PDB file of C-alpha atoms in Angstrom:
ATOM      1  CA  MET A   7     149.215  -3.504 198.747  1.00  0.00           C
ATOM      2  CA  ASN A   8     151.764  -0.719 198.357  1.00  0.00           C
ATOM      3  CA  VAL A   9     154.510   0.105 200.881  1.00  0.00           C
ATOM      4  CA  PHE A  10     157.365   2.579 200.481  1.00  0.00           C
ATOM      5  CA  GLY A  11     160.959   1.405 200.157  1.00  0.00           C
ATOM      6  CA  VAL A  12     164.163   3.469 200.309  1.00  0.00           C
ATOM      7  CA  ASP A  13     167.640   2.192 199.421  1.00  0.00           C
ATOM      8  CA  ILE A  14     170.541   4.173 200.924  1.00  0.00           C
ATOM      9  CA  GLY A  15     173.754   3.682 198.949  1.00  0.00           C
ATOM     10  CA  GLY A  16     177.216   5.155 199.015  1.00  0.00           C
ATOM     11  CA  SER A  17     176.525   7.265 195.925  1.00  0.00           C
ATOM     12  CA  GLY A  18     172.731   7.540 195.700  1.00  0.00           C
ATOM     13  CA  ILE A  19     169.546   7.338 197.773  1.00  0.00           C
ATOM     14  CA  LYS A  20     166.537   6.065 195.853  1.00  0.00           C
ATOM     15  CA  GLY A  21     163.000   5.080 196.700  1.00  0.00           C
ATOM     16  CA  ALA A  22     159.505   4.384 195.448  1.00  0.00           C
ATOM     17  CA  PRO A  23     156.208   2.819 196.459  1.00  0.00           C
ATOM     18  CA  VAL A  24     156.367  -0.957 196.020  1.00  0.00           C
ATOM     19  CA  ASP A  25     153.554  -3.306 195.069  1.00  0.00           C
ATOM     20  CA  LEU A  26     154.175  -6.108 197.567  1.00  0.00           C
ATOM     21  CA  ASP A  27     151.970  -8.557 195.702  1.00  0.00           C
ATOM     22  CA  ARG A  28     153.919  -8.176 192.445  1.00  0.00           C
ATOM     23  CA  GLY A  29     157.273  -7.628 194.124  1.00  0.00           C
ATOM     24  CA  ASP A  30     158.097  -4.640 191.934  1.00  0.00           C
ATOM     25  CA  LEU A  31     157.955  -0.855 191.947  1.00  0.00           C
ATOM     26  CA  ALA A  32     154.469   0.621 191.763  1.00  0.00           C
ATOM     27  CA  GLU A  33     155.856   3.905 190.382  1.00  0.00           C
ATOM     28  CA  ALA A  34     159.105   5.068 188.823  1.00  0.00           C
ATOM     29  CA  ARG A  35     161.698   5.549 191.542  1.00  0.00           C
ATOM     30  CA  HIS A  36     163.060   8.925 192.650  1.00  0.00           C
ATOM     31  CA  LYS A  37     166.796   9.262 193.320  1.00  0.00           C
ATOM     32  CA  VAL A  38     169.010  11.897 194.936  1.00  0.00           C
ATOM     33  CA  LEU A  39     172.764  11.921 195.407  1.00  0.00           C
ATOM     34  CA  THR A  40     174.123  10.711 198.726  1.00  0.00           C
ATOM     35  CA  PRO A  41     175.499  13.759 200.584  1.00  0.00           C
ATOM     36  CA  GLN A  42     179.222  13.958 201.236  1.00  0.00           C
ATOM     37  CA  PRO A  43     179.963  13.460 204.039  1.00  0.00           C
ATOM     38  CA  ALA A  44     177.037  11.067 204.484  1.00  0.00           C
ATOM     39  CA  THR A  45     176.200  12.044 208.067  1.00  0.00           C
ATOM     40  CA  PRO A  46     173.026  10.799 209.779  1.00  0.00           C
ATOM     41  CA  SER A  47     171.333  14.198 209.682  1.00  0.00           C
ATOM     42  CA  ASP A  48     172.119  14.884 206.029  1.00  0.00           C
ATOM     43  CA  VAL A  49     171.181  11.378 204.873  1.00  0.00           C
ATOM     44  CA  ALA A  50     167.939  11.538 206.858  1.00  0.00           C
ATOM     45  CA  GLY A  51     167.147  14.772 205.058  1.00  0.00           C
ATOM     46  CA  CYS A  52     167.660  13.065 201.704  1.00  0.00           C
ATOM     47  CA  VAL A  53     165.438  10.143 202.726  1.00  0.00           C
ATOM     48  CA  ALA A  54     162.742  12.644 203.702  1.00  0.00           C
ATOM     49  CA  GLU A  55     163.129  14.334 200.305  1.00  0.00           C
ATOM     50  CA  VAL A  56     162.661  11.038 198.471  1.00  0.00           C
ATOM     51  CA  VAL A  57     159.579  10.123 200.526  1.00  0.00           C
ATOM     52  CA  ALA A  58     158.077  13.614 200.177  1.00  0.00           C
ATOM     53  CA  HIS A  59     158.446  13.390 196.391  1.00  0.00           C
ATOM     54  CA  PHE A  60     155.604  10.860 196.456  1.00  0.00           C
ATOM     55  CA  ASP A  61     153.589  12.582 199.207  1.00  0.00           C
ATOM     56  CA  TRP A  62     153.779   9.262 201.081  1.00  0.00           C
ATOM     57  CA  SER A  63     152.100   8.859 204.487  1.00  0.00           C
ATOM     58  CA  GLY A  64     152.402   5.169 205.397  1.00  0.00           C
ATOM     59  CA  PRO A  65     155.078   2.713 206.607  1.00  0.00           C
ATOM     60  CA  VAL A  66     158.578   3.082 205.156  1.00  0.00           C
ATOM     61  CA  GLY A  67     161.302   0.434 204.836  1.00  0.00           C
ATOM     62  CA  VAL A  68     164.878   1.686 204.570  1.00  0.00           C
ATOM     63  CA  THR A  69     168.102  -0.127 203.743  1.00  0.00           C
ATOM     64  CA  PHE A  70     171.493   0.816 205.155  1.00  0.00           C
ATOM     65  CA  PRO A  71     174.955  -0.108 203.804  1.00  0.00           C
ATOM     66  CA  GLY A  72     176.277  -1.725 206.973  1.00  0.00           C
ATOM     67  CA  VAL A  73     175.441  -4.066 209.831  1.00  0.00           C
ATOM     68  CA  VAL A  74     172.049  -3.344 211.399  1.00  0.00           C
ATOM     69  CA  THR A  75     170.924  -5.077 214.604  1.00  0.00           C
ATOM     70  CA  GLY A  76     167.382  -4.227 215.606  1.00  0.00           C
ATOM     71  CA  SER A  77     167.423  -0.743 214.176  1.00  0.00           C
ATOM     72  CA  THR A  78     170.864   0.245 215.474  1.00  0.00           C
ATOM     73  CA  ILE A  79     173.729   0.805 213.039  1.00  0.00           C
ATOM     74  CA  ARG A  80     176.848  -1.196 213.946  1.00  0.00           C
ATOM     75  CA  THR A  81     179.170  -0.544 210.966  1.00  0.00           C
ATOM     76  CA  ALA A  82     179.411   2.171 208.324  1.00  0.00           C
ATOM     77  CA  ALA A  83     182.050   1.384 205.723  1.00  0.00           C
ATOM     78  CA  ASN A  84     180.839   3.605 202.873  1.00  0.00           C
ATOM     79  CA  VAL A  85     179.034   6.366 204.772  1.00  0.00           C
ATOM     80  CA  ASP A  86     180.099   8.613 207.649  1.00  0.00           C
ATOM     81  CA  LYS A  87     181.331   6.784 210.766  1.00  0.00           C
ATOM     82  CA  SER A  88     179.047   8.926 212.943  1.00  0.00           C
ATOM     83  CA  TRP A  89     176.258   6.509 211.966  1.00  0.00           C
ATOM     84  CA  ILE A  90     177.693   3.854 214.279  1.00  0.00           C
ATOM     85  CA  GLY A  91     175.476   3.471 217.355  1.00  0.00           C
ATOM     86  CA  VAL A  92     172.582   5.468 215.856  1.00  0.00           C
ATOM     87  CA  ASP A  93     169.019   4.148 216.176  1.00  0.00           C
ATOM     88  CA  ALA A  94     168.276   4.647 212.500  1.00  0.00           C
ATOM     89  CA  ALA A  95     164.561   3.847 212.719  1.00  0.00           C
ATOM     90  CA  ALA A  96     164.078   6.474 215.439  1.00  0.00           C
ATOM     91  CA  LEU A  97     166.122   9.090 213.559  1.00  0.00           C
ATOM     92  CA  LEU A  98     164.376   8.533 210.243  1.00  0.00           C
ATOM     93  CA  GLY A  99     160.934   8.192 211.798  1.00  0.00           C
ATOM     94  CA  ASP A 100     161.384  11.550 213.493  1.00  0.00           C
ATOM     95  CA  ARG A 101     162.522  13.178 210.221  1.00  0.00           C
ATOM     96  CA  LEU A 102     159.530  11.636 208.437  1.00  0.00           C
ATOM     97  CA  GLY A 103     157.054  13.142 210.879  1.00  0.00           C
ATOM     98  CA  GLY A 104     156.440  10.005 212.924  1.00  0.00           C
ATOM     99  CA  LEU A 105     155.915   7.516 210.101  1.00  0.00           C
ATOM    100  CA  PRO A 106     156.742   3.910 211.115  1.00  0.00           C
ATOM    101  CA  VAL A 107     160.203   2.993 209.784  1.00  0.00           C
ATOM    102  CA  THR A 108     161.923  -0.392 209.445  1.00  0.00           C
ATOM    103  CA  VAL A 109     165.682  -0.494 208.794  1.00  0.00           C
ATOM    104  CA  LEU A 110     167.796  -3.409 207.576  1.00  0.00           C
ATOM    105  CA  ASN A 111     171.076  -4.161 205.808  1.00  0.00           C
ATOM    106  CA  ASP A 112     170.983  -3.163 202.147  1.00  0.00           C
ATOM    107  CA  ALA A 113     172.194  -6.425 200.625  1.00  0.00           C
ATOM    108  CA  ASP A 114     169.937  -8.441 202.929  1.00  0.00           C
ATOM    109  CA  ALA A 115     166.985  -6.457 201.577  1.00  0.00           C
ATOM    110  CA  ALA A 116     168.045  -7.023 197.971  1.00  0.00           C
ATOM    111  CA  GLY A 117     168.571 -10.714 198.644  1.00  0.00           C
ATOM    112  CA  VAL A 118     165.164 -11.204 200.240  1.00  0.00           C
ATOM    113  CA  ALA A 119     163.552  -9.530 197.222  1.00  0.00           C
ATOM    114  CA  GLU A 120     165.464 -11.733 194.763  1.00  0.00           C
ATOM    115  CA  MET A 121     164.749 -14.924 196.713  1.00  0.00           C
ATOM    116  CA  THR A 122     161.034 -14.107 196.843  1.00  0.00           C
ATOM    117  CA  HIS A 123     160.367 -12.516 193.469  1.00  0.00           C
ATOM    118  CA  GLY A 124     163.544 -12.829 191.403  1.00  0.00           C
ATOM    119  CA  ALA A 125     166.481 -15.003 190.431  1.00  0.00           C
ATOM    120  CA  GLY A 126     166.510 -17.021 193.667  1.00  0.00           C
ATOM    121  CA  ARG A 127     162.826 -17.879 193.762  1.00  0.00           C
ATOM    122  CA  GLY A 128     162.326 -21.541 194.607  1.00  0.00           C
ATOM    123  CA  ARG A 129     166.047 -22.213 195.014  1.00  0.00           C
ATOM    124  CA  GLY A 130     167.284 -24.301 197.933  1.00  0.00           C
ATOM    125  CA  GLY A 131     170.767 -25.004 199.234  1.00  0.00           C
ATOM    126  CA  THR A 132     173.222 -22.158 199.743  1.00  0.00           C
ATOM    127  CA  VAL A 133     172.599 -19.031 197.690  1.00  0.00           C
ATOM    128  CA  ILE A 134     174.750 -15.899 197.852  1.00  0.00           C
ATOM    129  CA  MET A 135     173.418 -12.579 196.632  1.00  0.00           C
ATOM    130  CA  LEU A 136     176.055  -9.925 195.902  1.00  0.00           C
ATOM    131  CA  THR A 137     175.417  -6.243 195.286  1.00  0.00           C
ATOM    132  CA  LEU A 138     178.266  -4.679 193.333  1.00  0.00           C
ATOM    133  CA  GLY A 139     178.491  -0.905 193.562  1.00  0.00           C
ATOM    134  CA  THR A 140     180.385   1.590 195.735  1.00  0.00           C
ATOM    135  CA  GLY A 141     181.249  -1.453 197.835  1.00  0.00           C
ATOM    136  CA  ILE A 142     180.200  -5.102 197.782  1.00  0.00           C
ATOM    137  CA  GLY A 143     177.201  -6.165 199.802  1.00  0.00           C
ATOM    138  CA  SER A 144     176.234  -9.774 200.459  1.00  0.00           C
ATOM    139  CA  ALA A 145     173.241 -11.797 201.546  1.00  0.00           C
ATOM    140  CA  VAL A 146     173.593 -15.502 202.327  1.00  0.00           C
ATOM    141  CA  PHE A 147     170.620 -17.881 202.259  1.00  0.00           C
ATOM    142  CA  ILE A 148     170.519 -21.509 203.384  1.00  0.00           C
ATOM    143  CA  ASP A 149     167.431 -23.306 202.081  1.00  0.00           C
ATOM    144  CA  GLY A 150     165.745 -19.939 201.735  1.00  0.00           C
ATOM    145  CA  ARG A 151     166.599 -18.680 205.232  1.00  0.00           C
ATOM    146  CA  LEU A 152     168.645 -15.484 205.488  1.00  0.00           C
ATOM    147  CA  VAL A 153     171.872 -15.345 207.500  1.00  0.00           C
ATOM    148  CA  PRO A 154     171.770 -11.590 208.239  1.00  0.00           C
ATOM    149  CA  ASN A 155     174.546  -8.996 208.114  1.00  0.00           C
ATOM    150  CA  THR A 156     177.224 -11.170 206.514  1.00  0.00           C
ATOM    151  CA  GLU A 157     179.046  -8.213 204.870  1.00  0.00           C
ATOM    152  CA  LEU A 158     181.310 -10.505 202.821  1.00  0.00           C
ATOM    153  CA  GLY A 159     182.642  -7.555 200.844  1.00  0.00           C
ATOM    154  CA  HIS A 160     185.001  -7.002 203.778  1.00  0.00           C
ATOM    155  CA  LEU A 161     186.684 -10.392 203.517  1.00  0.00           C
ATOM    156  CA  GLU A 162     190.410 -10.137 202.832  1.00  0.00           C
ATOM    157  CA  LEU A 163     191.406 -10.789 199.218  1.00  0.00           C
ATOM    158  CA  ASN A 164     194.919 -10.180 197.893  1.00  0.00           C
ATOM    159  CA  GLY A 165     195.879  -8.381 201.070  1.00  0.00           C
ATOM    160  CA  LYS A 166     192.989  -5.916 201.064  1.00  0.00           C
ATOM    161  CA  GLU A 167     189.254  -5.835 201.587  1.00  0.00           C
ATOM    162  CA  ALA A 168     187.528  -7.607 198.718  1.00  0.00           C
ATOM    163  CA  GLU A 169     185.396  -4.583 197.868  1.00  0.00           C
ATOM    164  CA  ARG A 170     188.569  -2.542 197.355  1.00  0.00           C
ATOM    165  CA  HIS A 171     189.602  -5.143 194.798  1.00  0.00           C
ATOM    166  CA  ALA A 172     186.397  -5.938 192.904  1.00  0.00           C
ATOM    167  CA  SER A 173     183.717  -3.271 193.466  1.00  0.00           C
ATOM    168  CA  VAL A 174     182.304  -1.172 190.650  1.00  0.00           C
ATOM    169  CA  LYS A 175     183.890   1.881 192.284  1.00  0.00           C
ATOM    170  CA  THR A 176     187.281   0.210 191.937  1.00  0.00           C
ATOM    171  CA  LYS A 177     186.552  -0.562 188.275  1.00  0.00           C
ATOM    172  CA  ASP A 178     185.724   3.085 187.664  1.00  0.00           C
ATOM    173  CA  ASP A 179     188.557   4.528 189.768  1.00  0.00           C
ATOM    174  CA  LYS A 180     191.170   2.341 188.061  1.00  0.00           C
ATOM    175  CA  ASP A 181     189.522   2.613 184.618  1.00  0.00           C
ATOM    176  CA  LEU A 182     189.492  -1.194 184.311  1.00  0.00           C
ATOM    177  CA  SER A 183     188.189  -2.822 181.144  1.00  0.00           C
ATOM    178  CA  TRP A 184     185.321  -5.288 181.437  1.00  0.00           C
ATOM    179  CA  PRO A 185     187.693  -8.287 181.029  1.00  0.00           C
ATOM    180  CA  GLU A 186     190.096  -6.866 183.632  1.00  0.00           C
ATOM    181  CA  TRP A 187     187.293  -6.286 186.105  1.00  0.00           C
ATOM    182  CA  ALA A 188     185.660  -9.662 185.383  1.00  0.00           C
ATOM    183  CA  HIS A 189     188.979 -11.318 186.290  1.00  0.00           C
ATOM    184  CA  ARG A 190     188.870  -9.590 189.682  1.00  0.00           C
ATOM    185  CA  VAL A 191     185.234 -10.546 190.244  1.00  0.00           C
ATOM    186  CA  ARG A 192     186.058 -14.154 189.314  1.00  0.00           C
ATOM    187  CA  LYS A 193     188.798 -14.286 191.951  1.00  0.00           C
ATOM    188  CA  TYR A 194     186.357 -12.960 194.525  1.00  0.00           C
ATOM    189  CA  LEU A 195     183.662 -15.470 193.605  1.00  0.00           C
ATOM    190  CA  ALA A 196     186.220 -18.289 193.693  1.00  0.00           C
ATOM    191  CA  HIS A 197     187.204 -17.194 197.212  1.00  0.00           C
ATOM    192  CA  LEU A 198     183.567 -17.230 198.335  1.00  0.00           C
ATOM    193  CA  GLU A 199     183.069 -20.601 196.688  1.00  0.00           C
ATOM    194  CA  MET A 200     185.987 -22.031 198.646  1.00  0.00           C
ATOM    195  CA  LEU A 201     184.462 -20.792 201.894  1.00  0.00           C
ATOM    196  CA  PHE A 202     180.750 -21.488 201.361  1.00  0.00           C
ATOM    197  CA  SER A 203     180.278 -23.880 198.386  1.00  0.00           C
ATOM    198  CA  PRO A 204     177.109 -22.146 197.156  1.00  0.00           C
ATOM    199  CA  GLU A 205     174.884 -23.587 194.468  1.00  0.00           C
ATOM    200  CA  LEU A 206     174.042 -20.138 193.125  1.00  0.00           C
ATOM    201  CA  PHE A 207     175.497 -16.627 192.988  1.00  0.00           C
ATOM    202  CA  ILE A 208     173.053 -13.798 192.225  1.00  0.00           C
ATOM    203  CA  VAL A 209     174.854 -10.674 191.057  1.00  0.00           C
ATOM    204  CA  GLY A 210     173.004  -7.426 191.684  1.00  0.00           C
ATOM    205  CA  GLY A 211     173.582  -3.704 191.909  1.00  0.00           C
ATOM    206  CA  GLY A 212     173.352  -1.233 189.059  1.00  0.00           C
ATOM    207  CA  VAL A 213     175.994  -3.112 187.073  1.00  0.00           C
ATOM    208  CA  SER A 214     173.602  -6.078 186.757  1.00  0.00           C
ATOM    209  CA  ARG A 215     171.953  -4.129 183.913  1.00  0.00           C
ATOM    210  CA  LYS A 216     175.161  -4.772 181.976  1.00  0.00           C
ATOM    211  CA  ALA A 217     175.576  -8.414 183.006  1.00  0.00           C
ATOM    212  CA  GLU A 218     176.266  -9.502 179.422  1.00  0.00           C
ATOM    213  CA  LYS A 219     179.479  -7.451 179.460  1.00  0.00           C
ATOM    214  CA  PHE A 220     181.144  -9.345 182.306  1.00  0.00           C
ATOM    215  CA  LEU A 221     179.300 -12.445 183.559  1.00  0.00           C
ATOM    216  CA  PRO A 222     180.136 -14.530 180.433  1.00  0.00           C
ATOM    217  CA  LEU A 223     183.815 -13.716 181.077  1.00  0.00           C
ATOM    218  CA  ILE A 224     183.807 -15.343 184.519  1.00  0.00           C
ATOM    219  CA  LYS A 225     185.139 -18.883 184.120  1.00  0.00           C
ATOM    220  CA  ASN A 226     186.158 -21.734 186.431  1.00  0.00           C
ATOM    221  CA  VAL A 227     183.524 -21.087 189.097  1.00  0.00           C
ATOM    222  CA  ARG A 228     181.428 -24.192 189.764  1.00  0.00           C
ATOM    223  CA  ALA A 229     178.348 -22.427 191.097  1.00  0.00           C
ATOM    224  CA  GLU A 230     175.734 -21.057 188.739  1.00  0.00           C
ATOM    225  CA  ILE A 231     176.066 -17.266 188.309  1.00  0.00           C
ATOM    226  CA  VAL A 232     173.040 -15.214 187.278  1.00  0.00           C
ATOM    227  CA  PRO A 233     172.149 -11.498 187.243  1.00  0.00           C
ATOM    228  CA  ALA A 234     169.533 -10.176 189.641  1.00  0.00           C
ATOM    229  CA  HIS A 235     166.102 -10.067 187.999  1.00  0.00           C
ATOM    230  CA  LEU A 236     165.135  -6.914 189.895  1.00  0.00           C
ATOM    231  CA  GLN A 237     168.532  -5.363 189.121  1.00  0.00           C
ATOM    232  CA  ASN A 238     169.126  -2.165 191.104  1.00  0.00           C
ATOM    233  CA  ASN A 239     165.527  -2.020 192.339  1.00  0.00           C
ATOM    234  CA  ALA A 240     165.964  -5.099 194.530  1.00  0.00           C
ATOM    235  CA  GLY A 241     166.969  -3.087 197.602  1.00  0.00           C
ATOM    236  CA  ILE A 242     163.902  -0.849 197.353  1.00  0.00           C
ATOM    237  CA  VAL A 243     161.610  -3.877 196.995  1.00  0.00           C
ATOM    238  CA  GLY A 244     163.262  -5.711 199.895  1.00  0.00           C
ATOM    239  CA  ALA A 245     163.080  -2.630 202.114  1.00  0.00           C
ATOM    240  CA  ALA A 246     159.346  -2.395 201.538  1.00  0.00           C
ATOM    241  CA  MET A 247     158.922  -6.130 202.157  1.00  0.00           C
ATOM    242  CA  ALA A 248     160.670  -5.775 205.527  1.00  0.00           C
ATOM    243  CA  THR A 249     157.893  -3.535 206.853  1.00  0.00           C
ATOM    244  CA  ARG A 250     155.448  -6.406 206.458  1.00  0.00           C
ATOM    245  CA  ALA A 251     157.800  -8.956 208.021  1.00  0.00           C
ATOM    246  CA  ARG A 252     158.219  -7.068 211.299  1.00  0.00           C
TER     247      ARG A 252
END
């Protein structure tokens, strides 16, 4: 069974039909740049463009980079603040011509996909999925059950939000080497380990394609650290899965 998934990020909006049985994309994804400013109307237009690229006419799951309760946006750290208070499912459904839309936190979607079809499959205990990109998203699982909307990228670390210290955007903006950035990521993981004592960290986002460049450099963290199997497609897969769960 195929369902459409869309992943809204701070820099790009990507989507594709997803084979829910395989837990992977059914077709190559289509991506457009996130508009700046990333207002609800402009982002909704980009989502519609991605969906129209495939001439899709069924249910659509959509991720959002912030806290989502029901289908209402509660925080918007890396997109325009005018999203706060918006019923995203209603807005996007209207822009998509009445298609049924399910909306959830972006890292939660990626985590559900990885726990079902990827690096976290069959793992118990406490597992933390992190998506490293424009910001840092998080999904926390306890014996396979999601604790939604944790947003641990906004924890304080070295006097600032952790994502301002260890995101991929920070690496790029400060032109950090892989060892320099890995040191920052290690400090962040150590902070999370102190707070949550996870058995496993799953590191996702686009940078997971280059895991060999930085994960081996992260030392003195007790938990196992692995790259996401679905890499930067995890959010799309999890978004599609959410339409079946609700």
